[in-house]
mmCIF file of C-alpha atoms in Angstrom:
data_model
loop_
_atom_site.group_PDB
_atom_site.id
_atom_site.type_symbol
_atom_site.label_atom_id
_atom_site.label_comp_id
_atom_site.label_asym_id
_atom_site.label_seq_id
_atom_site.Cartn_x
_atom_site.Cartn_y
_atom_site.Cartn_z
ATOM 1 C CA SER A 1 7.805 -38.359 -8.915
ATOM 2 C CA GLY A 2 5.111 -36.379 -7.134
ATOM 3 C CA SER A 3 3.164 -37.616 -4.192
ATOM 4 C CA GLY A 4 -0.012 -35.565 -4.585
ATOM 5 C CA THR A 5 -3.077 -36.301 -6.613
ATOM 6 C CA THR A 6 -3.537 -32.714 -7.819
ATOM 7 C CA GLY A 7 -0.272 -32.679 -9.715
ATOM 8 C CA ILE A 8 0.740 -31.437 -13.112
ATOM 9 C CA GLY A 9 2.551 -34.205 -14.953
ATOM 10 C CA GLN A 10 4.656 -36.088 -12.424
ATOM 11 C CA LEU A 11 4.791 -33.298 -9.802
ATOM 12 C CA SER A 12 2.194 -32.232 -7.300
ATOM 13 C CA PHE A 13 1.637 -28.618 -6.287
ATOM 14 C CA ALA A 14 3.267 -29.445 -2.938
ATOM 15 C CA ASP A 15 6.381 -30.752 -4.746
ATOM 16 C CA ALA A 16 6.779 -27.352 -6.434
ATOM 17 C CA GLY A 17 7.630 -25.898 -3.009
ATOM 18 C CA GLY A 18 6.697 -22.681 -1.321
ATOM 19 C CA ASP A 19 3.505 -21.536 0.273
ATOM 20 C CA ASN A 20 3.642 -17.796 -0.432
ATOM 21 C CA THR A 21 4.449 -16.949 3.175
ATOM 22 C CA PRO A 22 4.853 -14.554 4.697
ATOM 23 C CA TYR A 23 1.685 -12.774 3.615
ATOM 24 C CA PHE A 24 -0.359 -9.961 5.090
ATOM 25 C CA GLU A 25 -3.317 -7.651 4.474
ATOM 26 C CA VAL A 26 -4.201 -4.643 6.577
ATOM 27 C CA ARG A 27 -6.723 -1.824 6.172
ATOM 28 C CA LYS A 28 -8.057 1.398 7.611
ATOM 29 C CA THR A 29 -11.389 1.434 9.431
ATOM 30 C CA SER A 30 -11.472 5.163 10.169
ATOM 31 C CA ASP A 31 -10.404 8.260 8.283
ATOM 32 C CA GLN A 32 -6.896 9.647 8.656
ATOM 33 C CA SER A 33 -7.798 13.316 8.842
ATOM 34 C CA ASN A 34 -5.951 16.627 8.815
ATOM 35 C CA VAL A 35 -3.491 15.576 6.134
ATOM 36 C CA ASN A 36 -1.651 18.768 5.210
ATOM 37 C CA HIS A 37 -1.663 20.113 1.662
ATOM 38 C CA ASN A 38 1.230 18.876 -0.521
ATOM 39 C CA THR A 39 2.896 17.064 2.390
ATOM 40 C CA LEU A 40 4.164 13.496 2.195
ATOM 41 C CA THR A 41 2.155 11.595 4.833
ATOM 42 C CA LYS A 42 2.607 8.049 6.099
ATOM 43 C CA VAL A 43 -0.615 6.064 5.699
ATOM 44 C CA THR A 44 -1.646 4.347 8.912
ATOM 45 C CA PHE A 45 -3.520 1.055 9.174
ATOM 46 C CA ASP A 46 -5.570 -0.001 12.189
ATOM 47 C CA THR A 47 -6.910 -3.448 11.268
ATOM 48 C CA GLU A 48 -4.944 -6.591 10.400
ATOM 49 C CA ASP A 49 -7.069 -9.032 8.435
ATOM 50 C CA ILE A 50 -4.236 -11.535 7.964
ATOM 51 C CA ASP A 51 -0.588 -11.610 9.008
ATOM 52 C CA SER A 52 0.915 -15.090 8.612
ATOM 53 C CA ASP A 53 4.248 -14.352 10.307
ATOM 54 C CA SER A 54 3.377 -11.400 12.572
ATOM 55 C CA ALA A 55 5.531 -9.304 10.241
ATOM 56 C CA PHE A 56 3.254 -6.240 10.153
ATOM 57 C CA ALA A 57 3.598 -3.699 12.961
ATOM 58 C CA SER A 58 3.831 0.082 13.358
ATOM 59 C CA ASP A 59 2.235 0.637 9.933
ATOM 60 C CA LYS A 60 4.922 -1.274 8.036
ATOM 61 C CA PHE A 61 5.676 -4.768 6.771
ATOM 62 C CA THR A 62 9.119 -6.070 7.775
ATOM 63 C CA VAL A 63 10.569 -9.155 6.080
ATOM 64 C CA PRO A 64 11.168 -11.813 8.762
ATOM 65 C CA SER A 65 14.562 -13.437 9.297
ATOM 66 C CA GLY A 66 15.226 -16.148 6.724
ATOM 67 C CA GLU A 67 12.393 -14.977 4.425
ATOM 68 C CA GLY A 68 14.224 -12.902 1.818
ATOM 69 C CA GLY A 69 13.105 -13.251 -1.794
ATOM 70 C CA LYS A 70 10.723 -11.779 -4.329
ATOM 71 C CA TYR A 71 7.510 -10.239 -2.973
ATOM 72 C CA PHE A 72 4.356 -8.891 -4.576
ATOM 73 C CA ILE A 73 3.262 -5.759 -2.670
ATOM 74 C CA TYR A 74 0.026 -3.836 -3.254
ATOM 75 C CA ALA A 75 -1.563 -0.730 -1.745
ATOM 76 C CA SER A 76 -4.768 1.180 -2.413
ATOM 77 C CA ALA A 77 -5.955 4.450 -0.874
ATOM 78 C CA THR A 78 -8.908 6.776 -1.351
ATOM 79 C CA LEU A 79 -7.733 10.369 -0.969
ATOM 80 C CA TYR A 80 -9.983 13.412 -0.419
ATOM 81 C CA ALA A 81 -9.539 17.171 -0.484
ATOM 82 C CA TYR A 82 -10.802 18.948 2.609
ATOM 83 C CA ALA A 83 -13.268 20.948 0.509
ATOM 84 C CA THR A 84 -15.601 19.409 -2.056
ATOM 85 C CA SER A 85 -14.249 19.511 -5.602
ATOM 86 C CA LYS A 86 -10.881 20.997 -4.658
ATOM 87 C CA LEU A 87 -8.715 17.901 -5.258
ATOM 88 C CA ARG A 88 -5.995 18.760 -7.762
ATOM 89 C CA ARG A 89 -3.352 15.993 -7.571
ATOM 90 C CA VAL A 90 -2.899 12.819 -5.495
ATOM 91 C CA GLU A 91 0.099 10.518 -5.199
ATOM 92 C CA LEU A 92 0.550 7.117 -3.578
ATOM 93 C CA PHE A 93 3.972 5.636 -2.846
ATOM 94 C CA LEU A 94 5.547 2.393 -1.682
ATOM 95 C CA TYR A 95 8.679 3.022 0.377
ATOM 96 C CA LYS A 96 11.432 0.486 1.044
ATOM 97 C CA ASN A 97 13.688 1.166 4.023
ATOM 98 C CA GLY A 98 12.729 4.850 4.016
ATOM 99 C CA SER A 99 13.054 5.550 0.259
ATOM 100 C CA ALA A 100 10.421 5.648 -2.478
ATOM 101 C CA ILE A 101 10.508 2.609 -4.792
ATOM 102 C CA LYS A 102 7.179 2.935 -6.625
ATOM 103 C CA GLN A 103 4.722 5.761 -7.215
ATOM 104 C CA THR A 104 1.378 6.335 -8.865
ATOM 105 C CA TYR A 105 -0.541 9.580 -9.238
ATOM 106 C CA THR A 106 -3.565 11.272 -10.721
ATOM 107 C CA ASP A 107 -3.347 14.901 -11.769
ATOM 108 C CA HIS A 108 -6.762 16.480 -12.277
ATOM 109 C CA GLN A 109 -5.155 19.742 -13.455
ATOM 110 C CA ALA A 110 -7.915 22.349 -13.832
ATOM 111 C CA ASN A 111 -10.668 19.730 -13.455
ATOM 112 C CA ASP A 112 -10.674 19.408 -9.676
ATOM 113 C CA ALA A 113 -12.352 16.400 -8.099
ATOM 114 C CA ALA A 114 -13.698 15.500 -4.678
ATOM 115 C CA ALA A 115 -11.792 12.216 -4.277
ATOM 116 C CA SER A 116 -9.480 9.822 -6.051
ATOM 117 C CA ASN A 117 -8.583 6.192 -5.471
ATOM 118 C CA GLU A 118 -4.939 5.389 -6.113
ATOM 119 C CA GLU A 119 -3.371 1.943 -6.396
ATOM 120 C CA VAL A 120 0.313 1.046 -6.495
ATOM 121 C CA SER A 121 1.951 -2.367 -6.737
ATOM 122 C CA GLY A 122 5.070 -4.170 -7.825
ATOM 123 C CA VAL A 123 7.362 -7.140 -7.423
ATOM 124 C CA PHE A 124 10.363 -6.384 -5.237
ATOM 125 C CA ASP A 125 13.501 -8.217 -4.176
ATOM 126 C CA LEU A 126 13.468 -7.968 -0.384
ATOM 127 C CA SER A 127 15.951 -9.186 2.211
ATOM 128 C CA ALA A 128 15.392 -10.039 5.868
ATOM 129 C CA SER A 129 14.717 -6.844 7.877
ATOM 130 C CA ASP A 130 13.792 -4.767 4.793
ATOM 131 C CA TYR A 131 10.564 -2.897 5.464
ATOM 132 C CA ILE A 132 7.804 -1.501 3.261
ATOM 133 C CA GLU A 133 5.547 1.462 4.085
ATOM 134 C CA VAL A 134 2.821 3.387 2.265
ATOM 135 C CA TYR A 135 2.868 7.180 1.852
ATOM 136 C CA ALA A 136 0.455 9.603 0.206
ATOM 137 C CA ARG A 137 0.458 13.239 -0.907
ATOM 138 C CA ILE A 138 -2.702 15.271 -1.477
ATOM 139 C CA ARG A 139 -2.729 18.632 -3.269
ATOM 140 C CA SER A 140 -5.816 20.799 -3.335
ATOM 141 C CA SER A 141 -6.403 23.657 -5.743
ATOM 142 C CA ASP A 142 -6.698 26.225 -2.957
ATOM 143 C CA SER A 143 -3.712 24.879 -0.929
ATOM 144 C CA GLY A 144 -5.987 24.128 2.020
ATOM 145 C CA ASN A 145 -5.003 21.784 4.827
ATOM 146 C CA GLY A 146 -7.296 19.198 6.396
ATOM 147 C CA ASN A 147 -7.352 16.697 3.536
ATOM 148 C CA TYR A 148 -7.972 13.079 4.515
ATOM 149 C CA ILE A 149 -7.352 9.448 3.631
ATOM 150 C CA GLN A 150 -10.583 7.478 3.742
ATOM 151 C CA GLY A 151 -10.795 4.427 5.926
ATOM 152 C CA THR A 152 -14.473 3.649 6.160
ATOM 153 C CA THR A 153 -15.265 1.868 2.870
ATOM 154 C CA LYS A 154 -12.506 -0.778 2.781
ATOM 155 C CA SER A 155 -10.848 1.178 -0.025
ATOM 156 C CA THR A 156 -7.590 1.892 1.802
ATOM 157 C CA PHE A 157 -5.512 -1.232 2.368
ATOM 158 C CA PHE A 158 -1.999 -2.655 2.094
ATOM 159 C CA SER A 159 -1.076 -6.263 1.313
ATOM 160 C CA GLY A 160 1.697 -8.495 0.112
ATOM 161 C CA PHE A 161 3.100 -11.994 -0.089
ATOM 162 C CA LYS A 162 6.312 -13.819 -0.928
ATOM 163 C CA ILE A 163 6.362 -15.298 -4.426
ATOM 164 C CA ILE A 164 9.911 -16.682 -4.779
ATOM 165 C CA GLY A 165 12.545 -17.707 -2.211
#
């Protein structure tokens, strides 16, 4: 029988086990500029809002020892072309141990834009020492370099938490 008063039936929430740790959320506070045209670029993060197990460092989340399991991971990034209305295609990736595991993209085709916000997420089976990183690719219609990843509106961030042991 459960010991808590907030329980469902005979079990309390505490009896169900787990506390969704480790968990983290990081974000950019300044632009990541000079992103080259059509080049896969690692997204950097300069502010940790939460990091329950000190598992985020060097722009990646690494699963701590003894914490393998299922994780929900989420990333969002606002991507700009260096010249107004020259954004052709943007891609955002989650990488696990150096390889892409999830991707999202927007292809503006002949209807170039100034910016695009991309979001990518998923549930992943991760083991201790597995690491997750965020990468982006920006293509402009005139192949110009100097694109950037925005970090000044809280629209570029990376977060995750353990959901099952």
